[in-house]
XYZ file of C-alpha atoms in Angstrom:
384
model
C -0.363 62.872 43.144
C 2.390 64.493 45.389
C -0.317 64.597 48.767
C -0.799 60.608 47.798
C 2.285 59.730 47.634
C 3.167 61.459 50.959
C -0.065 60.676 52.954
C 0.823 56.426 51.334
C 3.552 56.398 53.725
C 1.102 57.196 56.586
C -0.609 53.873 55.245
C 2.168 51.289 57.114
C 3.294 53.839 60.525
C 1.293 53.637 63.534
C -0.999 50.231 62.813
C 1.936 48.335 61.826
C 2.842 46.597 64.934
C -0.723 45.821 65.827
C -1.668 45.067 62.317
C -1.417 41.289 62.813
C -3.215 41.707 66.492
C -6.603 39.579 65.255
C -3.992 36.131 65.119
C -2.628 36.810 68.563
C -4.738 34.545 69.734
C -4.047 31.505 67.530
C 0.441 32.353 67.336
C 0.396 31.947 71.002
C -1.678 28.329 70.101
C 0.512 27.757 67.830
C 3.627 27.924 70.596
C 2.500 26.011 73.630
C 5.328 26.580 75.528
C 5.209 30.206 75.011
C 3.216 32.795 78.107
C 0.667 34.917 77.148
C 3.039 37.927 77.493
C 6.004 36.292 74.742
C 2.736 36.254 72.240
C 1.488 40.294 73.153
C 5.327 40.811 72.504
C 5.161 39.980 68.924
C 2.937 43.400 68.965
C 4.767 45.328 70.906
C 8.652 43.904 69.721
C 8.896 46.407 66.802
C 8.763 49.473 68.806
C 12.414 47.936 70.242
C 14.492 48.551 66.909
C 11.571 51.763 65.979
C 12.753 53.599 69.259
C 17.148 53.762 67.919
C 16.467 54.204 64.312
C 13.672 56.949 64.854
C 16.890 58.457 66.204
C 19.288 58.170 63.417
C 16.102 59.141 61.261
C 15.995 62.345 62.955
C 19.681 62.930 62.169
C 20.029 61.096 58.525
C 17.067 62.735 57.721
C 19.215 66.384 57.261
C 21.983 64.177 55.644
C 20.575 61.812 53.271
C 17.844 62.481 50.801
C 14.011 61.577 51.990
C 13.221 59.473 49.067
C 16.416 57.633 49.495
C 15.345 56.472 53.463
C 12.113 55.950 52.576
C 12.983 53.403 49.435
C 15.123 51.608 52.726
C 12.662 52.039 55.165
C 10.227 50.293 52.404
C 12.450 47.085 51.780
C 12.960 46.233 55.579
C 9.638 47.051 56.251
C 8.424 44.427 53.981
C 10.902 41.730 54.673
C 10.046 42.048 57.772
C 6.811 41.873 57.696
C 6.231 39.093 55.661
C 8.837 37.151 57.563
C 6.744 36.350 60.233
C 5.268 34.340 58.491
C 7.381 32.215 57.703
C 8.491 30.982 61.732
C 8.933 28.030 62.977
C 10.350 29.288 66.471
C 9.456 32.476 68.917
C 12.756 33.542 68.822
C 12.865 33.730 65.256
C 9.227 35.311 64.996
C 10.441 37.961 67.368
C 13.728 38.639 65.195
C 11.504 39.089 62.062
C 9.767 41.427 63.910
C 12.131 43.580 65.640
C 13.540 43.981 61.658
C 9.628 45.354 60.808
C 10.721 47.839 63.255
C 13.408 49.160 61.601
C 11.753 50.005 58.677
C 8.908 51.766 60.843
C 11.761 53.203 62.196
C 13.060 55.366 59.469
C 9.105 55.563 57.585
C 6.782 57.119 60.736
C 9.537 59.738 61.434
C 9.421 60.828 57.737
C 6.009 60.219 56.947
C 4.567 63.049 59.302
C 7.862 65.564 59.244
C 7.858 65.502 55.681
C 3.961 67.321 55.441
C 5.730 70.026 57.823
C 8.552 70.542 55.168
C 5.940 70.947 52.071
C 3.088 72.393 53.839
C 2.836 75.119 56.131
C -0.203 77.327 58.376
C -4.114 75.590 58.400
C -3.014 73.646 55.188
C -0.442 71.587 57.250
C -2.828 71.425 60.102
C -5.413 69.832 57.441
C -3.185 67.615 55.610
C -1.378 66.006 59.523
C -5.617 64.886 59.848
C -5.240 63.186 56.808
C -1.938 61.811 57.571
C -3.774 60.509 60.513
C -7.058 59.111 58.379
C -4.051 57.037 56.367
C -2.785 55.506 59.357
C -6.499 54.540 60.232
C -7.382 53.375 57.004
C -4.162 51.347 56.836
C -5.421 50.006 60.455
C -8.688 49.162 58.402
C -7.540 47.215 55.878
C -4.795 45.388 57.558
C -7.090 44.272 60.563
C -9.390 43.268 58.457
C -7.641 41.320 56.370
C -5.365 39.901 58.810
C -8.607 38.823 60.675
C -9.665 36.971 57.121
C -6.198 35.990 56.440
C -5.862 34.904 60.390
C -9.139 32.422 60.297
C -6.459 30.602 57.888
C -3.633 30.185 59.351
C -1.738 32.500 61.588
C 0.766 32.126 59.265
C -1.814 33.793 56.366
C -2.109 37.144 58.605
C 1.669 38.294 57.823
C 1.075 38.997 54.287
C -0.917 42.257 55.046
C 3.422 43.376 54.918
C 2.709 42.734 50.992
C 1.116 46.691 51.610
C 4.821 48.229 51.155
C 4.737 47.267 47.407
C 2.444 49.997 46.027
C 3.295 52.457 48.340
C 7.162 52.156 47.159
C 5.331 52.403 43.570
C 3.949 55.645 44.255
C 6.942 56.889 46.142
C 8.731 56.265 43.062
C 7.273 57.783 40.848
C 4.901 60.623 42.277
C 7.302 62.066 45.209
C 9.510 64.871 44.312
C 13.653 64.451 45.534
C 14.327 66.807 48.009
C 17.263 68.060 49.590
C 18.426 67.687 52.883
C 17.026 70.485 54.885
C 19.088 72.034 57.861
C 18.560 73.561 60.814
C 18.160 77.291 60.040
C 18.362 78.890 63.600
C 22.034 78.091 65.200
C 21.672 80.118 68.065
C 23.724 78.617 71.536
C 21.103 76.702 73.653
C 18.732 76.618 70.516
C 19.393 73.057 70.152
C 18.385 72.125 74.002
C 15.219 74.225 74.015
C 14.021 72.587 70.923
C 14.695 68.883 72.383
C 12.573 70.091 75.592
C 9.960 71.225 73.012
C 9.824 67.781 71.558
C 10.248 66.301 74.799
C 7.072 67.610 76.748
C 4.822 66.460 73.421
C 6.541 62.947 73.240
C 5.584 62.407 77.008
C 1.899 63.435 75.781
C 2.503 60.559 72.955
C 4.016 57.886 75.087
C 0.890 58.261 77.518
C -1.992 58.094 74.613
C 0.539 54.551 73.224
C -0.198 53.143 76.992
C -3.207 53.462 76.991
C -4.448 52.949 73.314
C -2.178 50.386 72.761
C -3.798 47.788 75.386
C -6.943 47.935 73.007
C -4.381 45.538 69.888
C -2.969 44.015 72.529
C -5.751 42.828 74.732
C -8.649 42.719 72.138
C -8.340 38.891 70.717
C -8.215 37.660 74.147
C -10.998 39.897 75.392
C -13.328 38.703 72.742
C -12.306 35.562 73.156
C -12.702 35.403 77.456
C -16.111 37.085 76.829
C -17.163 34.481 74.122
C -18.088 36.799 71.899
C -16.336 35.240 68.617
C -12.852 33.977 67.031
C -10.134 36.073 65.212
C -12.446 37.292 62.487
C -14.650 39.535 64.902
C -11.238 40.503 66.402
C -10.223 41.792 63.138
C -13.779 43.616 63.024
C -13.698 44.851 66.215
C -10.148 46.413 65.164
C -11.230 47.662 62.029
C -14.241 49.972 63.200
C -11.754 51.067 66.255
C -9.901 52.497 63.287
C -12.404 53.478 60.923
C -14.039 55.785 63.208
C -9.887 56.823 63.966
C -10.006 57.325 60.083
C -13.124 59.552 59.507
C -12.621 61.885 62.149
C -8.951 62.909 60.304
C -10.915 63.506 57.599
C -12.288 66.409 59.606
C -9.646 67.677 62.165
C -8.671 70.735 60.112
C -12.418 71.849 60.892
C -12.720 70.241 64.072
C -9.310 72.046 65.228
C -11.031 75.042 63.851
C -14.530 75.265 65.162
C -13.518 73.458 68.770
C -10.701 75.042 69.412
C -8.423 75.305 72.640
C -11.769 72.589 73.967
C -10.632 70.064 71.929
C -7.722 68.100 73.771
C -10.577 67.910 77.188
C -13.427 66.447 74.651
C -11.348 64.342 73.229
C -9.796 62.965 76.441
C -13.218 62.348 78.292
C -14.692 60.779 75.161
C -11.029 58.478 75.572
C -11.800 57.676 79.091
C -15.899 57.035 78.245
C -14.921 54.636 75.666
C -12.193 52.448 78.160
C -15.133 52.329 80.681
C -17.651 50.932 78.320
C -15.628 48.244 77.415
C -14.305 47.283 81.352
C -18.130 47.572 82.106
C -20.053 45.770 79.369
C -18.716 42.867 78.398
C -21.012 42.120 75.237
C -20.679 43.033 71.805
C -22.647 46.233 70.514
C -21.314 48.038 73.584
C -17.803 46.937 72.854
C -18.208 48.226 69.294
C -20.018 51.338 70.176
C -16.976 51.715 73.011
C -14.565 51.385 70.062
C -16.010 53.987 67.502
C -15.437 56.306 71.284
C -11.855 55.190 71.277
C -11.203 55.448 67.400
C -12.845 58.903 68.091
C -10.580 59.898 70.945
C -6.920 58.703 69.148
C -7.912 60.085 65.753
C -8.021 63.864 67.274
C -5.066 63.370 69.990
C -2.995 62.136 67.720
C -2.685 64.620 65.112
C -3.293 67.027 68.007
C 0.505 66.472 68.870
C 1.503 66.250 65.455
C 0.799 68.998 64.330
C 2.700 70.683 68.123
C 5.561 69.425 67.721
C 5.929 70.687 63.755
C 5.389 74.250 65.029
C 9.016 74.751 65.019
C 9.419 73.110 61.196
C 10.436 76.479 60.026
C 13.386 76.843 62.073
C 14.698 72.473 61.870
C 13.439 70.109 59.363
C 10.276 68.594 60.039
C 11.505 65.208 60.994
C 13.445 65.898 63.856
C 11.115 67.113 65.755
C 8.858 63.696 64.600
C 12.154 61.572 64.764
C 11.431 62.455 68.847
C 7.890 61.752 69.148
C 8.100 58.397 67.549
C 10.424 57.698 69.818
C 8.134 58.148 72.527
C 5.207 56.632 70.416
C 6.800 53.555 70.219
C 8.318 53.591 73.537
C 4.795 53.902 74.658
C 3.179 50.840 72.431
C 6.039 48.076 74.014
C 5.789 49.483 76.962
C 1.947 49.144 77.265
C 1.281 45.625 78.310
C 4.025 45.895 80.772
C 3.004 49.373 82.418
C -1.123 48.989 82.175
C -1.058 45.503 83.990
C 1.300 46.520 86.576
C -0.970 49.744 87.671
C -4.180 47.929 87.211
C -2.517 44.854 89.311
C -1.804 47.470 92.008
C -4.809 49.461 92.144
C -8.092 47.004 91.101
C -6.758 43.495 90.694
C -5.640 41.409 87.538
C -7.660 41.185 84.429
C -8.179 42.428 80.971
C -11.342 44.204 81.924
C -9.733 45.940 85.030
C -6.930 47.285 82.882
C -9.577 49.095 81.301
C -11.675 50.073 84.166
C -7.542 51.851 85.652
C -7.509 53.808 82.539
C -11.166 55.051 82.206
C -9.928 56.448 85.571
C -6.169 57.858 84.416
C -8.197 59.522 81.384
C -10.865 60.938 83.029
C -7.848 62.948 85.322
C -6.535 63.647 82.606
C -9.517 65.131 81.026
C -10.722 67.411 84.193
C -6.923 68.605 84.096
C -6.998 69.598 80.725
C -10.189 71.308 80.620
C -9.232 73.715 83.853
C -6.053 73.849 81.729
C -8.374 75.592 79.357
C -9.926 77.538 81.791
C -7.469 79.363 82.920
C -6.206 79.807 79.232
C -9.748 81.204 78.894
C -9.450 83.520 81.580
C -6.081 84.682 80.541
C -6.850 85.589 76.812
C -10.607 87.787 78.423
C -8.269 89.671 80.724
C -5.471 90.313 78.666
């Protein structure tokens, strides 16, 4: 039950901002004076508070009981999440999304950092994959329910944040109290080495989120523009994406062991192919196939990064590294609409299809780089 309690935290985190994605088109329609960009900000605003709060959580995890921090995070999550459904103005709605971000900023680094504190080695890698699966299981539940509830009212879609209540119960009864874990290695300059290590992984997470978050931000409008359905179809589309990430997370430990150093290049290639397909084939069946591929790429890359950043958890708290990566993760989510729109407009022109085509080129270049680097590492190993 300890494992279930720990993994339940992952239900609430990565997809928290995107949980109401199927209702975005309806929210924009309800506030006709607001621009489409403001509607997208409903999904990305939580990142504004997640970023500073995640850093604070990394510091506080060495001074305050993790269980107490989790209680606070879930409280902010429920209040900010459900409060959005009571909004009668864009400023109030965005302020509630910011409160939601405080909760996620506390929970996100803890949800992965606590894994590195409780487990190590191959078991840690396996649990990281299961945590990624839990992230996406939460996304499946959230987006399916959100799509159905949005068909009733966009306000009803915010009720999905009540998922925090059963998670709170699991944590209360089954997660053990753990004393704050202080860094064990205090050599001069060691903190700077750790920080540099975390930032490298963080930059990878930032780019991944800039690319991936174009899907939840644009999917409702993409489906609407191409006459493929309504909010329920958008909810189903997001559920398909997260379902594939969920399933790949369940076998991540085995994939990582069998494919080894070739796994990053493979997953980036799948990512590139998925974005190209969304851009080139704007019809329902190709869209769903490409979303499956996109979910597979995401389901591999996120635990790869989180597993990598927690390698130094024996020297310091696992939450220390994941708090830094969390900052980059949600900075990428927040910046995604602006960066993706600007870059695609610069090279190919405006439009959602051009955003995905641009991303396919970018992910393709990253794939080539990853494969060449893997060849280099493989040759170096063979020569030793």
